[in-house]
Coordinates of C-alpha atoms in Angstrom, one line a residue:
M25 CA -30.6 2.4 13.2
G26 CA -27.3 2.7 14.7
L27 CA -24.2 4.7 13.5
F28 CA -22.0 1.5 13.1
D29 CA -25.3 -0.1 11.2
L30 CA -25.2 2.9 9.1
F31 CA -21.3 2.5 8.1
K32 CA -22.1 -1.4 7.5
K33 CA -24.7 -0.4 5.7
E34 CA -22.5 1.8 3.2
Q35 CA -20.0 -0.8 2.7
N36 CA -22.4 -3.3 1.7
K37 CA -22.9 -0.6 -0.9
A38 CA -19.4 -0.4 -1.9
K39 CA -19.5 -2.7 -5.0
P40 CA -17.7 -1.7 -8.4
E41 CA -20.5 -0.1 -9.6
S42 CA -20.7 2.5 -6.8
N43 CA -17.6 4.6 -6.6
T44 CA -17.8 4.5 -2.7
L45 CA -14.6 3.7 -0.9
L46 CA -14.3 2.4 2.4
A47 CA -11.1 1.4 4.8
M48 CA -10.8 0.3 8.5
P49 CA -7.6 1.6 10.5
M50 CA -7.5 -0.9 13.2
F51 CA -6.6 -0.5 17.3
N52 CA -5.4 -2.3 20.4
D53 CA -6.1 -1.4 24.0
G54 CA -8.8 0.9 23.9
D55 CA -7.2 3.5 21.3
L56 CA -8.9 5.3 18.4
C57 CA -8.2 7.9 16.2
E58 CA -8.1 11.5 17.1
I59 CA -10.2 13.8 14.6
D60 CA -8.1 17.0 15.9
K61 CA -4.6 15.9 15.2
I62 CA -6.4 14.2 11.6
K63 CA -7.4 17.5 10.6
D64 CA -4.4 19.1 11.3
N65 CA -2.2 16.6 9.7
L66 CA -4.3 17.3 6.7
K67 CA -4.0 20.9 6.3
T68 CA -0.2 21.0 7.4
F69 CA 1.3 17.7 6.1
W70 CA -0.5 17.0 3.4
N71 CA -1.7 20.7 2.6
F72 CA -5.9 20.0 2.3
E73 CA -8.1 22.9 2.8
I74 CA -10.8 21.3 4.8
T75 CA -14.6 22.5 4.0
D76 CA -17.8 21.5 4.6
Y77 CA -16.9 20.4 7.8
S78 CA -19.1 19.0 10.6
G79 CA -18.4 16.5 13.7
D80 CA -17.1 16.0 17.0
K81 CA -14.7 13.8 18.8
N82 CA -15.3 10.8 17.1
V83 CA -17.2 11.2 14.1
A84 CA -16.4 14.0 11.8
V85 CA -17.8 14.6 8.0
F86 CA -16.2 17.3 5.9
K87 CA -14.7 17.5 2.1
L88 CA -11.4 17.1 0.7
N89 CA -11.0 18.5 -3.0
G90 CA -14.6 18.5 -3.3
E91 CA -15.1 15.2 -2.1
S92 CA -17.1 14.3 1.0
V93 CA -15.0 11.9 3.8
A94 CA -16.3 10.8 6.7
I95 CA -14.9 9.0 9.2
A96 CA -16.1 7.4 12.7
N97 CA -14.8 5.6 15.3
M98 CA -16.0 2.6 16.6
D99 CA -14.9 1.1 19.9
V100 CA -15.7 -2.9 18.8
P101 CA -13.2 -4.9 16.8
I102 CA -13.9 -5.7 13.2
P103 CA -15.9 -9.0 13.5
W104 CA -13.4 -11.9 13.3
G105 CA -14.5 -13.7 10.5
D106 CA -14.1 -11.1 8.2
I107 CA -10.2 -10.6 9.7
E108 CA -9.9 -14.7 9.2
G109 CA -11.5 -14.8 5.5
T110 CA -9.1 -11.8 4.3
A111 CA -5.8 -12.9 6.5
Q112 CA -5.5 -15.9 4.8
Y113 CA -4.2 -14.1 1.6
A114 CA -2.1 -11.4 3.6
Y115 CA 1.2 -13.0 2.8
N116 CA 2.9 -9.2 3.5
W117 CA 1.5 -9.3 7.0
P118 CA 3.0 -12.9 7.8
N119 CA 1.8 -12.8 11.3
V120 CA -1.8 -11.0 10.9
L121 CA -3.9 -13.0 12.5
E122 CA -1.8 -13.4 15.9
S123 CA -1.1 -9.2 15.6
L124 CA -4.8 -8.5 15.5
K125 CA -6.5 -11.4 17.5
D126 CA -6.7 -8.8 20.4
H127 CA -7.5 -5.9 18.7
T128 CA -10.3 -3.7 20.6
G129 CA -11.8 -0.7 17.7
H130 CA -11.0 0.3 14.6
A131 CA -12.3 3.5 12.3
I132 CA -14.6 3.5 9.3
V133 CA -13.4 5.8 6.6
T134 CA -15.5 6.4 3.6
I135 CA -14.7 8.7 0.6
M136 CA -18.4 9.2 -0.4
D137 CA -19.7 8.9 -4.1
G138 CA -18.1 11.7 -5.7
Q139 CA -17.2 13.1 -9.0
K140 CA -13.6 12.3 -9.3
G141 CA -12.1 9.6 -11.0
P142 CA -10.7 6.5 -9.0
L143 CA -7.6 7.1 -9.1
E144 CA -8.1 10.6 -7.4
R145 CA -10.2 9.2 -5.1
F146 CA -8.1 6.2 -4.0
K147 CA -5.3 8.7 -3.8
L148 CA -7.7 10.6 -0.9
L149 CA -8.5 7.5 0.5
S150 CA -4.9 7.0 1.3
K151 CA -4.0 10.5 2.3
V152 CA -6.7 10.2 5.0
L153 CA -5.5 6.6 6.1
C154 CA -1.6 8.4 6.3
A155 CA -2.9 11.3 8.2
I156 CA -4.5 8.5 10.8
L157 CA -1.9 6.4 11.0
M158 CA 0.6 8.8 11.5
T159 CA -1.4 10.7 14.4
S160 CA -2.4 7.6 16.2
N161 CA -1.3 3.9 17.2
S162 CA -2.9 2.2 14.3
I163 CA -1.8 -1.4 14.1
G164 CA -2.6 -1.6 10.2
V165 CA -5.6 -1.3 7.8
Y166 CA -8.1 -3.3 6.7
Q167 CA -9.7 -3.2 3.0
G168 CA -11.8 -6.0 2.8
S169 CA -13.0 -5.1 -0.8
Q170 CA -10.0 -5.2 -2.3
S171 CA -8.9 -8.5 -0.1
L172 CA -6.3 -6.4 1.6
L173 CA -4.5 -6.0 5.0
I174 CA -1.6 -4.0 5.4
P175 CA 0.5 -3.0 8.3
S176 CA 0.9 0.6 9.5
E177 CA 4.2 0.2 9.0
Q178 CA 4.4 -0.7 5.6
Y179 CA 1.2 1.4 4.5
L180 CA 3.5 4.2 5.7
K181 CA 6.8 3.9 3.4
N182 CA 4.0 5.0 0.9
I183 CA 3.9 8.6 1.7
E184 CA 6.6 9.7 -0.5
E185 CA 5.1 8.0 -3.3
L186 CA 1.9 9.5 -2.6
K187 CA 3.6 13.2 -1.9
R188 CA 5.1 13.3 -5.2
D189 CA 1.6 12.4 -6.8
G190 CA 2.9 8.5 -7.6
T191 CA 0.6 5.4 -7.8
P192 CA 1.2 3.3 -4.4
V193 CA -0.7 0.0 -6.4
F194 CA -0.2 -2.3 -3.5
L195 CA -2.3 0.0 -1.4
W196 CA -5.4 -0.6 -3.8
V197 CA -5.0 -3.6 -5.4
Y198 CA -4.2 -7.2 -4.2
I199 CA -1.7 -9.2 -6.2
G200 CA -2.8 -12.8 -5.7
L201 CA 0.6 -15.2 -6.1
K202 CA 0.2 -19.2 -6.5
K203 CA 2.6 -21.6 -6.9
F204 CA 2.1 -24.8 -9.2
K205 CA 3.9 -27.9 -10.6
T206 CA 3.0 -26.5 -13.9
G207 CA 4.7 -23.0 -13.0
N208 CA 4.0 -20.0 -11.3
S209 CA 0.9 -18.1 -11.5
A210 CA -0.2 -14.5 -10.4
Y211 CA -3.6 -12.3 -10.8
T212 CA -4.7 -8.9 -9.6
Y213 CA -7.7 -8.0 -7.2
G214 CA -9.1 -4.9 -7.0
L215 CA -8.5 -3.1 -10.4
K216 CA -12.6 -3.6 -11.2
Y217 CA -12.4 -0.6 -8.9
F218 CA -10.8 1.6 -11.5
Q219 CA -13.3 0.4 -14.2
K220 CA -10.5 -2.3 -15.8
Q221 CA -10.5 -6.1 -16.1
E222 CA -8.4 -8.2 -13.8
I223 CA -4.9 -9.3 -14.8
E224 CA -4.1 -12.7 -14.5
I225 CA -0.6 -14.5 -15.7
I226 CA -0.8 -18.1 -15.5
D227 CA 1.9 -20.7 -15.4
S228 CA 5.1 -18.8 -15.9
T229 CA 8.6 -19.9 -15.4
L230 CA 9.0 -16.3 -14.0
S231 CA 9.8 -16.3 -9.8
L232 CA 7.1 -15.2 -7.7
E233 CA 8.9 -12.5 -6.6
D234 CA 9.4 -11.2 -10.4
L235 CA 5.6 -11.8 -11.0
L236 CA 4.6 -9.7 -8.1
E237 CA 7.0 -6.8 -9.4
F238 CA 5.9 -7.6 -13.0
L239 CA 2.2 -7.7 -12.4
G240 CA 2.2 -4.3 -9.8
N241 CA 4.2 -2.8 -12.3
I242 CA 1.6 -3.3 -15.3
A243 CA -1.3 -2.8 -12.6
S244 CA 0.3 0.4 -11.8
Y245 CA 0.5 1.4 -15.3
V246 CA -2.7 0.5 -16.6
I247 CA -4.3 2.9 -13.6
A248 CA -2.0 5.7 -14.0
N249 CA -2.7 6.3 -17.8
D250 CA -6.2 4.7 -18.0
V251 CA -5.4 2.1 -20.9
T252 CA -7.5 -0.6 -21.5
L253 CA -5.3 -3.8 -22.3
K254 CA -7.2 -5.5 -25.4
N255 CA -7.6 -8.6 -26.7
G256 CA -4.7 -9.5 -29.8
Q257 CA -2.3 -6.5 -28.5
T258 CA 1.1 -7.0 -26.7
V259 CA 2.5 -5.5 -24.0
G260 CA 6.7 -4.8 -22.9
Y261 CA 8.9 -3.1 -20.7
T262 CA 10.8 -2.3 -24.2
S263 CA 10.3 -1.9 -27.9
D264 CA 11.9 -5.4 -28.2
Q265 CA 9.5 -7.2 -25.9
K266 CA 6.7 -8.2 -26.7
I267 CA 4.1 -9.9 -24.2
N268 CA 0.9 -11.0 -25.9
I269 CA -2.6 -10.0 -24.3
T270 CA -5.5 -12.7 -24.6
I271 CA -8.6 -12.5 -23.1
S272 CA -10.7 -15.4 -21.8
K273 CA -12.6 -17.1 -18.8
A274 CA -10.6 -16.2 -15.5
Q275 CA -9.0 -18.8 -13.9
F276 CA -8.6 -16.9 -10.2
V277 CA -11.4 -13.9 -10.1
E278 CA -15.0 -13.7 -11.2
G279 CA -15.9 -13.7 -15.1
Q280 CA -13.3 -12.6 -17.8
S281 CA -9.6 -11.6 -17.1
I282 CA -6.7 -10.4 -19.1
K283 CA -4.2 -13.0 -19.7
L284 CA -0.3 -11.9 -20.0
D285 CA 1.6 -14.6 -21.6
I286 CA 5.4 -14.4 -20.3

């Protein structure tokens, strides 16, 4: 089994019942990430201590805060079918297909199964990705499990939030937006990786922009505070705002979802 096959096998295992995390920075013109520069950035910018390191200029395995991390350069593009499938949701990257059609390679970044909770592990993944984006000409990040394609400039805007131990939810959870004659709708895709039910807002009078902000804030609150929203409860920005919570069959994702009546 080749290295590419090994990492593809790890990708297939990265389901909600596993806590393995995967992301793929992409590159043009034969560029790839430089392992030594990534190591230096993790040490000097993010103040990590790297332990149990082994690797070469293209592959590295090491530990950060007790969690096992792997980085592997792949001098082949991500299969175009995978890119196209995710690009249809990437309203945050309007020219995504044009930007990625000539990409020549990618890196596979893996946070292996570990003992820390999902929030700390996603923060770790994002810091490693930022180290790669800061030290290379990467054009963006592909996270297929969460239906995310994020251009590098947009990803790096979250550095300060990561530095202050914040919750940059849009790097981890996709917020889908739908416009119908009956109203505007929004949904999360990715809360399941934090062991939370997905959230949907159906036929709201709020604008799509307001729905994006509201649902992003709710998702961030749920993740950061390990909150479980329950049927029959209410939620709101203030003590006076009471948004009813129900749980029923999902409209935009699989299984059951939390519905917010707003």
